[in-house]
PDB file of C-alpha atoms and ligand atoms in Angstrom:
ATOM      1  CA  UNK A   1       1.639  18.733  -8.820  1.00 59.00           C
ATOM      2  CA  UNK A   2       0.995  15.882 -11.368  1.00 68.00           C
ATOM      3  CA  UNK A   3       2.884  12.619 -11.252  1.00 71.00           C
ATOM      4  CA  UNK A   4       3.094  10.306 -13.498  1.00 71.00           C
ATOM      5  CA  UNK A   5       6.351   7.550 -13.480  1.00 68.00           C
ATOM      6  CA  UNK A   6       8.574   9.878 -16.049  1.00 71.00           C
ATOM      7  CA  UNK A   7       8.353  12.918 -13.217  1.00 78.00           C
ATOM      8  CA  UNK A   8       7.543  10.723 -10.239  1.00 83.00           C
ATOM      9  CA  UNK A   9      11.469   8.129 -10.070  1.00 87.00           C
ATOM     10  CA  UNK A  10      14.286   9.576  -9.300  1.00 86.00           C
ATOM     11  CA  UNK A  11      16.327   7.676 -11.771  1.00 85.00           C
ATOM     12  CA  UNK A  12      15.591   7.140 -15.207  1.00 80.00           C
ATOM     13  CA  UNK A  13      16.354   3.592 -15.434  1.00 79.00           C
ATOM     14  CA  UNK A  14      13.693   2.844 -12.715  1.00 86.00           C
ATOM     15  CA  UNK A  15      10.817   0.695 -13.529  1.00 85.00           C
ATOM     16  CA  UNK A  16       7.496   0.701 -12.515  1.00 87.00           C
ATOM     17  CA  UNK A  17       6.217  -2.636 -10.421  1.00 88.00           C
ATOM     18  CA  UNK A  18       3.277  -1.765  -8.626  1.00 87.00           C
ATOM     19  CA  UNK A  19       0.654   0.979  -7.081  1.00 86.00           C
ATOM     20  CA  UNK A  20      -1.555   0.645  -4.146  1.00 86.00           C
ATOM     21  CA  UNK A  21      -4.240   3.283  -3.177  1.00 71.00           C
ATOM     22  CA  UNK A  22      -7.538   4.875  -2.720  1.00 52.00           C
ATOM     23  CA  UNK A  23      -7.303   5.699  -6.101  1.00 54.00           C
ATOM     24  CA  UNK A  24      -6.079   2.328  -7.504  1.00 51.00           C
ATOM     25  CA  UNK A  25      -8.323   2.552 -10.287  1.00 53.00           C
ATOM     26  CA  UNK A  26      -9.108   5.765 -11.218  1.00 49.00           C
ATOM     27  CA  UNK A  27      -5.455   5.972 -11.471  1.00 49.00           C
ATOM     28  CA  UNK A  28      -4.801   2.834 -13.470  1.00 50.00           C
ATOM     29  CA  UNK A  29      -7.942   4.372 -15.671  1.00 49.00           C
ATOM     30  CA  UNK A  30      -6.155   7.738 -16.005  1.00 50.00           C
ATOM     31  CA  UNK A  31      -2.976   6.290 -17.022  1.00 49.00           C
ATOM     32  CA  UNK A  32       0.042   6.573 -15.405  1.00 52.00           C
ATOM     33  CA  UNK A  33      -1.037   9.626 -13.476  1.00 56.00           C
ATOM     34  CA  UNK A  34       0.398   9.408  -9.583  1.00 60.00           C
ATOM     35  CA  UNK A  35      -1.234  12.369  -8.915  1.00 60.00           C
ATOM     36  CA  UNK A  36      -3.893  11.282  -6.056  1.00 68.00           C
ATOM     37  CA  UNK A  37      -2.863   9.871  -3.160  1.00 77.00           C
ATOM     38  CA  UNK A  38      -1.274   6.117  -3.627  1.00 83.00           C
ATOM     39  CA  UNK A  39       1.494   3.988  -2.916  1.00 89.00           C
ATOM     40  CA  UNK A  40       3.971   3.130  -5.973  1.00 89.00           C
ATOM     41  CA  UNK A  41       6.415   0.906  -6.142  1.00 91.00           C
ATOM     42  CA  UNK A  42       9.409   0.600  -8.289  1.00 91.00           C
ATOM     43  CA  UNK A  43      12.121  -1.591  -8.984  1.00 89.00           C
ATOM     44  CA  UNK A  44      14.241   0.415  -6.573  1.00 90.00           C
ATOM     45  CA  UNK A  45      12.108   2.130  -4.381  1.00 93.00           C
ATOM     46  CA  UNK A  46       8.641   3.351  -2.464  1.00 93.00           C
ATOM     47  CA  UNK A  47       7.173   6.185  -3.100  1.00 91.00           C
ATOM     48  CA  UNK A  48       4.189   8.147  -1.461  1.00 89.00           C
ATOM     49  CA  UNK A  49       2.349  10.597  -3.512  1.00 84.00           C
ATOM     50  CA  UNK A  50      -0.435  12.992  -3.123  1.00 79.00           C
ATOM     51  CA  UNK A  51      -1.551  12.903   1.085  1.00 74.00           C
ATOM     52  CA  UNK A  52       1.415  12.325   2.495  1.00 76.00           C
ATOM     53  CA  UNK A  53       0.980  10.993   5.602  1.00 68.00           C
ATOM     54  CA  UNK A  54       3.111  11.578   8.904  1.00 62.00           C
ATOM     55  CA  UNK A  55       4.957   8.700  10.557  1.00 54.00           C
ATOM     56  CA  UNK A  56       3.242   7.798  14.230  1.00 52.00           C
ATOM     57  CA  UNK A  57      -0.388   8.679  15.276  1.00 50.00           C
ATOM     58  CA  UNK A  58      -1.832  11.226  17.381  1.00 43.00           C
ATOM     59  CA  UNK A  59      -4.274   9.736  20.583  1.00 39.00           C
ATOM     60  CA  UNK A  60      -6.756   7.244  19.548  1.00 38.00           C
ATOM     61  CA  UNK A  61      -8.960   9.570  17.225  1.00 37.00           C
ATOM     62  CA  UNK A  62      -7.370  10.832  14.650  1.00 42.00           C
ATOM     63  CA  UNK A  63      -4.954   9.286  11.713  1.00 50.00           C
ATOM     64  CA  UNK A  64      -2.087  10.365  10.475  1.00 59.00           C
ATOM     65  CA  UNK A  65      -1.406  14.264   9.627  1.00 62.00           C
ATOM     66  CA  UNK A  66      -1.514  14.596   5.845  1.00 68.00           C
ATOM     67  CA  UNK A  67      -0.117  16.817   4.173  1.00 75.00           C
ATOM     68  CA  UNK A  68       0.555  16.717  -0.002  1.00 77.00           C
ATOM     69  CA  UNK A  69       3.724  16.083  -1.497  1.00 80.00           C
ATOM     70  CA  UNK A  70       5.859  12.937  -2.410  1.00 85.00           C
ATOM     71  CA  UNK A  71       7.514  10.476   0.044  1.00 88.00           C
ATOM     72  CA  UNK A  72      10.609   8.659  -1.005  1.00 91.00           C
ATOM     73  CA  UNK A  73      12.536   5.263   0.668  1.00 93.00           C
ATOM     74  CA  UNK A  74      15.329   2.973  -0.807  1.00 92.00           C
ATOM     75  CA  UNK A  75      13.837  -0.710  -1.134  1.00 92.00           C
ATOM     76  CA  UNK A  76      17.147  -1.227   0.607  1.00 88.00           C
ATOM     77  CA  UNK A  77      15.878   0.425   3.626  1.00 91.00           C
ATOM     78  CA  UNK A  78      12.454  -1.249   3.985  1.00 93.00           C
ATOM     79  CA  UNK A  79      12.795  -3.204   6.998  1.00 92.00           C
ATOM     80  CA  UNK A  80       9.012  -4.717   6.572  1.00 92.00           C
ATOM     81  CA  UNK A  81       5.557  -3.915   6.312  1.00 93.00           C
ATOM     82  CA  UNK A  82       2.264  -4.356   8.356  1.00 90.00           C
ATOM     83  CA  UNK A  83      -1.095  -3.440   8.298  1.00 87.00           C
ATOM     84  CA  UNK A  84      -2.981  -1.692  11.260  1.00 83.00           C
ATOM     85  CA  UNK A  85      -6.154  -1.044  12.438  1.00 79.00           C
ATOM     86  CA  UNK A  86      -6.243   2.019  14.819  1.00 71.00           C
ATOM     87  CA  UNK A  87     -10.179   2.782  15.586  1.00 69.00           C
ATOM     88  CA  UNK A  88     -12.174  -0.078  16.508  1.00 72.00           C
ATOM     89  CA  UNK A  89     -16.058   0.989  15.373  1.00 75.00           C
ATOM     90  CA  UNK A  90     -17.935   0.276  18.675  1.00 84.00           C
ATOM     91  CA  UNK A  91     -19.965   3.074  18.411  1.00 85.00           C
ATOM     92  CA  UNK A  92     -21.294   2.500  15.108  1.00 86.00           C
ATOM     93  CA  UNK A  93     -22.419  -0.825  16.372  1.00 89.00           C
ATOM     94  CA  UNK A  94     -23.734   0.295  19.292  1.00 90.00           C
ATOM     95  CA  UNK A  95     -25.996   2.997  17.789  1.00 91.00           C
ATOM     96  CA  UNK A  96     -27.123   0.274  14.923  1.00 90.00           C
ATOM     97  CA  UNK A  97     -28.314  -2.125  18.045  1.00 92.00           C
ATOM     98  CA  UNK A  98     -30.378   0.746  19.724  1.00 91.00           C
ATOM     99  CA  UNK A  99     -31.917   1.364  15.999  1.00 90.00           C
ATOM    100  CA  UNK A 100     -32.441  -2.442  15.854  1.00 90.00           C
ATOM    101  CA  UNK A 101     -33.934  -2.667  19.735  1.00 90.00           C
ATOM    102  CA  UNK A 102     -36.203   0.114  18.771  1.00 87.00           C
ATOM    103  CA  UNK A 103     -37.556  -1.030  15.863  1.00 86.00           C
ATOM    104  CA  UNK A 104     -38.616  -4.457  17.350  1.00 87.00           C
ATOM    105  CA  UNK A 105     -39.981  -2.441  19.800  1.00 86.00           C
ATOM    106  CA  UNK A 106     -42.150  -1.189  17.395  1.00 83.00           C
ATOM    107  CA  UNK A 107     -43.398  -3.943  15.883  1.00 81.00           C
ATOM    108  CA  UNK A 108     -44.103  -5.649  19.174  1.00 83.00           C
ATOM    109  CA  UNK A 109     -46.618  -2.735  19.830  1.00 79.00           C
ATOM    110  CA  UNK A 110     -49.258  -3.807  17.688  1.00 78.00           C
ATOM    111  CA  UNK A 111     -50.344  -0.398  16.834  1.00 82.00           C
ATOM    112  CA  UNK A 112     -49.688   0.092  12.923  1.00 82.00           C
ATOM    113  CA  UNK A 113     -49.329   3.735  13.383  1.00 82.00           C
ATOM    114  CA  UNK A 114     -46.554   2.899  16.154  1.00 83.00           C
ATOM    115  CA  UNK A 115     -44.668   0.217  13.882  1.00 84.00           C
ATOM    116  CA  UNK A 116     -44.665   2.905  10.741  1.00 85.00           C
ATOM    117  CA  UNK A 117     -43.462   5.533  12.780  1.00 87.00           C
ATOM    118  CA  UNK A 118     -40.851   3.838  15.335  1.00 86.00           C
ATOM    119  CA  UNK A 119     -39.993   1.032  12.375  1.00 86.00           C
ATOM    120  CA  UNK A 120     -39.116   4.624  10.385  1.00 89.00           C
ATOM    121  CA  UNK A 121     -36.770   6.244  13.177  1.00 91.00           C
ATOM    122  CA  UNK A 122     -35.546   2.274  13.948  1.00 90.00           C
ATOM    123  CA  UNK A 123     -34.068   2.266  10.405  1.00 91.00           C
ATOM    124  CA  UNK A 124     -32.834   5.166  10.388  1.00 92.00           C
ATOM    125  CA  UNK A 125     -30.535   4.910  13.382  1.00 92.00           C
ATOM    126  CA  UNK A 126     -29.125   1.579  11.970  1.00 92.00           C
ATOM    127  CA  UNK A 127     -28.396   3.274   8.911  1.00 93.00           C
ATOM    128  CA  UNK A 128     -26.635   5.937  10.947  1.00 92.00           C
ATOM    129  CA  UNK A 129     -25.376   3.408  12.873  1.00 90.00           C
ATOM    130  CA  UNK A 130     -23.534   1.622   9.811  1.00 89.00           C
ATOM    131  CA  UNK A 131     -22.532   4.799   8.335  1.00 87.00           C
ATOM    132  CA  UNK A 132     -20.569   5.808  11.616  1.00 85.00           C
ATOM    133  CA  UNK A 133     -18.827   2.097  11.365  1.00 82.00           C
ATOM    134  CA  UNK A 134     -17.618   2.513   8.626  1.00 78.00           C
ATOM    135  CA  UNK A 135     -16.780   6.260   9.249  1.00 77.00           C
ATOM    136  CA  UNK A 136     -14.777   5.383  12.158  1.00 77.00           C
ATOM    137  CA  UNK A 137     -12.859   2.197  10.306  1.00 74.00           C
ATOM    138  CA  UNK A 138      -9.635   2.722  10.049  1.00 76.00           C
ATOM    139  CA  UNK A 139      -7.039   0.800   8.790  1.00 80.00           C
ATOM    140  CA  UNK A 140      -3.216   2.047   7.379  1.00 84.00           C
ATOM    141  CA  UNK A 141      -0.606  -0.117   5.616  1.00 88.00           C
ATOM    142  CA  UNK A 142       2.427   0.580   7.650  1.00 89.00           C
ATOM    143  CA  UNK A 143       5.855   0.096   5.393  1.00 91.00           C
ATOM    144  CA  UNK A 144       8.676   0.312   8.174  1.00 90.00           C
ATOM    145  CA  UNK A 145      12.333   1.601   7.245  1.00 90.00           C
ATOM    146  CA  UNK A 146      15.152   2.406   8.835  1.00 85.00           C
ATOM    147  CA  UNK A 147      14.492   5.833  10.289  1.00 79.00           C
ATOM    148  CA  UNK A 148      10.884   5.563  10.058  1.00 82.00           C
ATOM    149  CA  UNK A 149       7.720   4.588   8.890  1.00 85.00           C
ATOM    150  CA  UNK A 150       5.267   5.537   6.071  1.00 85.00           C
ATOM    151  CA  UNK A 151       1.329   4.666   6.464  1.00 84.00           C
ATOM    152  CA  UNK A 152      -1.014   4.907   3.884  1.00 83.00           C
ATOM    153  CA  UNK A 153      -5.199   4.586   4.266  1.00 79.00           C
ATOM    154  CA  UNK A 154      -6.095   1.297   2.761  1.00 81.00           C
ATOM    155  CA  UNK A 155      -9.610   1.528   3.916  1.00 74.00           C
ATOM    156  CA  UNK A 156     -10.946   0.537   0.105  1.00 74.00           C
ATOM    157  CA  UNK A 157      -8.367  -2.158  -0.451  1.00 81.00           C
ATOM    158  CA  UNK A 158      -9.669  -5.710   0.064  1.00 84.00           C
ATOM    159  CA  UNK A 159      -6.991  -8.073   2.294  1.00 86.00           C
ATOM    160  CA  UNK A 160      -5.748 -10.124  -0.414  1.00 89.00           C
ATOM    161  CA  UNK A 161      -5.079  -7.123  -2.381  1.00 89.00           C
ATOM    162  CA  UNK A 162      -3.423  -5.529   0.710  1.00 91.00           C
ATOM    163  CA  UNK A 163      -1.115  -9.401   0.905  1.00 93.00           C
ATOM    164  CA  UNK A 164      -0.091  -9.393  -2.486  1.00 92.00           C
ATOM    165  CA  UNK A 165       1.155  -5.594  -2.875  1.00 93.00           C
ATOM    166  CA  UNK A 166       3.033  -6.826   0.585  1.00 95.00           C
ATOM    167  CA  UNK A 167       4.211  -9.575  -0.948  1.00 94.00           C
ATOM    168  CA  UNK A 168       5.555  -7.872  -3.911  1.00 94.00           C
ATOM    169  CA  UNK A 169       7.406  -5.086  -1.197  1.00 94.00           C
ATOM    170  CA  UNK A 170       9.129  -8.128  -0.143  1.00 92.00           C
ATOM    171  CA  UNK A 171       9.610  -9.479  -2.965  1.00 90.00           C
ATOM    172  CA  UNK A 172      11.088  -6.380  -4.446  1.00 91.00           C
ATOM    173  CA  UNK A 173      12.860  -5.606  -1.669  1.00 90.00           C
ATOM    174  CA  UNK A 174      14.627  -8.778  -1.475  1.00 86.00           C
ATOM    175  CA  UNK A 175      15.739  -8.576  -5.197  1.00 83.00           C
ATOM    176  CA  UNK A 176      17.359  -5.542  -4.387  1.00 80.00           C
ATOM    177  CA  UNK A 177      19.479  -6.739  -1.747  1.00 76.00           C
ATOM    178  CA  UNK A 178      20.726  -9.869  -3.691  1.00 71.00           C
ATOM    179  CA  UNK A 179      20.755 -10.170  -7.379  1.00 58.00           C
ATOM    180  CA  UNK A 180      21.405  -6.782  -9.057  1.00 55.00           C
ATOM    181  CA  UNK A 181      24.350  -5.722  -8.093  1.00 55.00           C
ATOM    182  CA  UNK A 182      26.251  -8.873  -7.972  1.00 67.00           C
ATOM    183  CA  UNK A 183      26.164  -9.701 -11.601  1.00 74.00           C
ATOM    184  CA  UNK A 184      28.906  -8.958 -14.461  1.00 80.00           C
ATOM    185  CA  UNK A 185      29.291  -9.900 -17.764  1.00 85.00           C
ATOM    186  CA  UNK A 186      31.088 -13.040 -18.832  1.00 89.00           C
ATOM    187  CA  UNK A 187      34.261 -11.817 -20.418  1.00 91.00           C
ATOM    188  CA  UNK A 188      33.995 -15.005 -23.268  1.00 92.00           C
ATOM    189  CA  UNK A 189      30.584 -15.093 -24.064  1.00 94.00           C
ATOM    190  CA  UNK A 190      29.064 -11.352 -22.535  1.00 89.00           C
ATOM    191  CA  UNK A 191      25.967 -13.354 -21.025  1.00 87.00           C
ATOM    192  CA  UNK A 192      25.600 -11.852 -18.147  1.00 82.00           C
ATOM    193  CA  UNK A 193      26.828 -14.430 -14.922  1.00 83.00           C
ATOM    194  CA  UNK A 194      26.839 -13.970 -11.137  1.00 79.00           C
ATOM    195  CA  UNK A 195      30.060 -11.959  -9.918  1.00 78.00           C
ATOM    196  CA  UNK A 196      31.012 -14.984  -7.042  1.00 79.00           C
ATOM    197  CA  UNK A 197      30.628 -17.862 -10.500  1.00 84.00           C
ATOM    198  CA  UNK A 198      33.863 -19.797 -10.765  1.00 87.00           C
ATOM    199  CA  UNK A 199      32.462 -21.524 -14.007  1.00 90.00           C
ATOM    200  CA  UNK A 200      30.265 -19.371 -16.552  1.00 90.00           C
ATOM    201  CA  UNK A 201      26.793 -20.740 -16.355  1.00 88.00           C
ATOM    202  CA  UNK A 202      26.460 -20.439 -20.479  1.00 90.00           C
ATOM    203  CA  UNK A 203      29.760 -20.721 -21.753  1.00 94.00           C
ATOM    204  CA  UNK A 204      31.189 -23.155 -19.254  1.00 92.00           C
ATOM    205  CA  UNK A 205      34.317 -20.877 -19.468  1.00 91.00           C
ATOM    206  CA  UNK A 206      36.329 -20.732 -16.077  1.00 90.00           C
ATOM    207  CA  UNK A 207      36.402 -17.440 -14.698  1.00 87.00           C
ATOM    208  CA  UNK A 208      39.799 -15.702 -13.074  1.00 80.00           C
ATOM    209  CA  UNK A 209      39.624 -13.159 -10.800  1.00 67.00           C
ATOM    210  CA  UNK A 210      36.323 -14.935  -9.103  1.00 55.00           C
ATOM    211  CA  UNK A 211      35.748 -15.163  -5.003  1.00 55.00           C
ATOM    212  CA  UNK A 212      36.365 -18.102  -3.108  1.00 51.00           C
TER     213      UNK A 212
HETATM  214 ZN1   ZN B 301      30.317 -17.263 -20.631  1.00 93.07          ZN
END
């Protein structure tokens, strides 16, 4: 199944604010195609497409089941967002220290045949060793609604790209709660005015019918 934002929103006056995902630019390249998994935001809600990604984890190992599909929630409902990291490397780094021990090892023999061949298997192991850390990194944006939670892999995303598309949740999120619906249109001048205005911020026209 293909997305892109005219299949993707459930309404048709939704706009498009933001996308977060492995595939941040190969989508952004491909243009407007949702199709691999990322995060999208709109103007009125979240959406998960592509690996959809169960809410909670299982043990310590393993991430989220995935499954493909979409994921919807109201920016009404998000109650916040975090990010997590579940698997802490140790491993990795402790199989890149034996690499390192062994290849000083090496070179503290003296023997050239003994540095070539232990400095050989030394780097090796450290390159295993920084191929399992970064195997075994894990880390999940967690957006948190009422009823649940969605997480998303944000293992490529640098922090302050991981802040601002946070930011902009909130930021979304709290424009949804507040302006929006509490605007009409000023009956003298049609600019459109706060619902709760007593005096119309354009026209300077009093307004009836307004809540004290
Ligand atoms: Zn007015």
């Amino acid at each position: 199944m293909k997305y892109h934002s005219n299949t993707l929103f459930a309404s048709r006056d939704e706009k498009f604010i933001a996308i977060l995902g492995h595939d941040y630019y190969s989508t952004v390249l491909s243009i407007e195609d949702f199709s691999k998994s990322a995060i999208v935001l709109s103007d009125k809600r979240v959406y998960q497409v592509g690996k959809v990604y169960k809410s909670g984890f299982h043990g310590q190992s393993g991430g989220p089941w995935a499954g493909r599909g979409k994921k919807i929630v109201n920016l009404e409902d998000v109650t916040g967002t975090t990010s997590k990291e579940l698997t802490k490397p140790v491993i990795g780094y402790m199989v890149a220290a034996i690499g390192i021990i062994l290849g000083s090892l090496g070179l503290m023999s003296g023997v050239q045949e003994t540095i070539l061949t232990v400095g050989l298997i030394g780097v090796a192991i450290v390159i295993s060793g920084i191929f399992l850390i970064f195997r075994l990194k894990r880390k999940y944006l967690i957006i948190e609604f009422a009823g649940g939670s969605i997480s998303h892999p944000v293992k490529f995303v640098t922090r302050s790209e991981l802040d601002l598309f946070q930011g902009i949740i909130s930021l979304e999120k709290d424009r949804c709660k507040n302006g929006f619906t509490d605007f009409k249109e000023c009956p003298y001048c049609a600019e459109k005015i706060q619902v709760n205005a007593s005096i119309c911020r354009y026209c300077s026209k009093e307004q009836k019918n307004h809540q004290a």
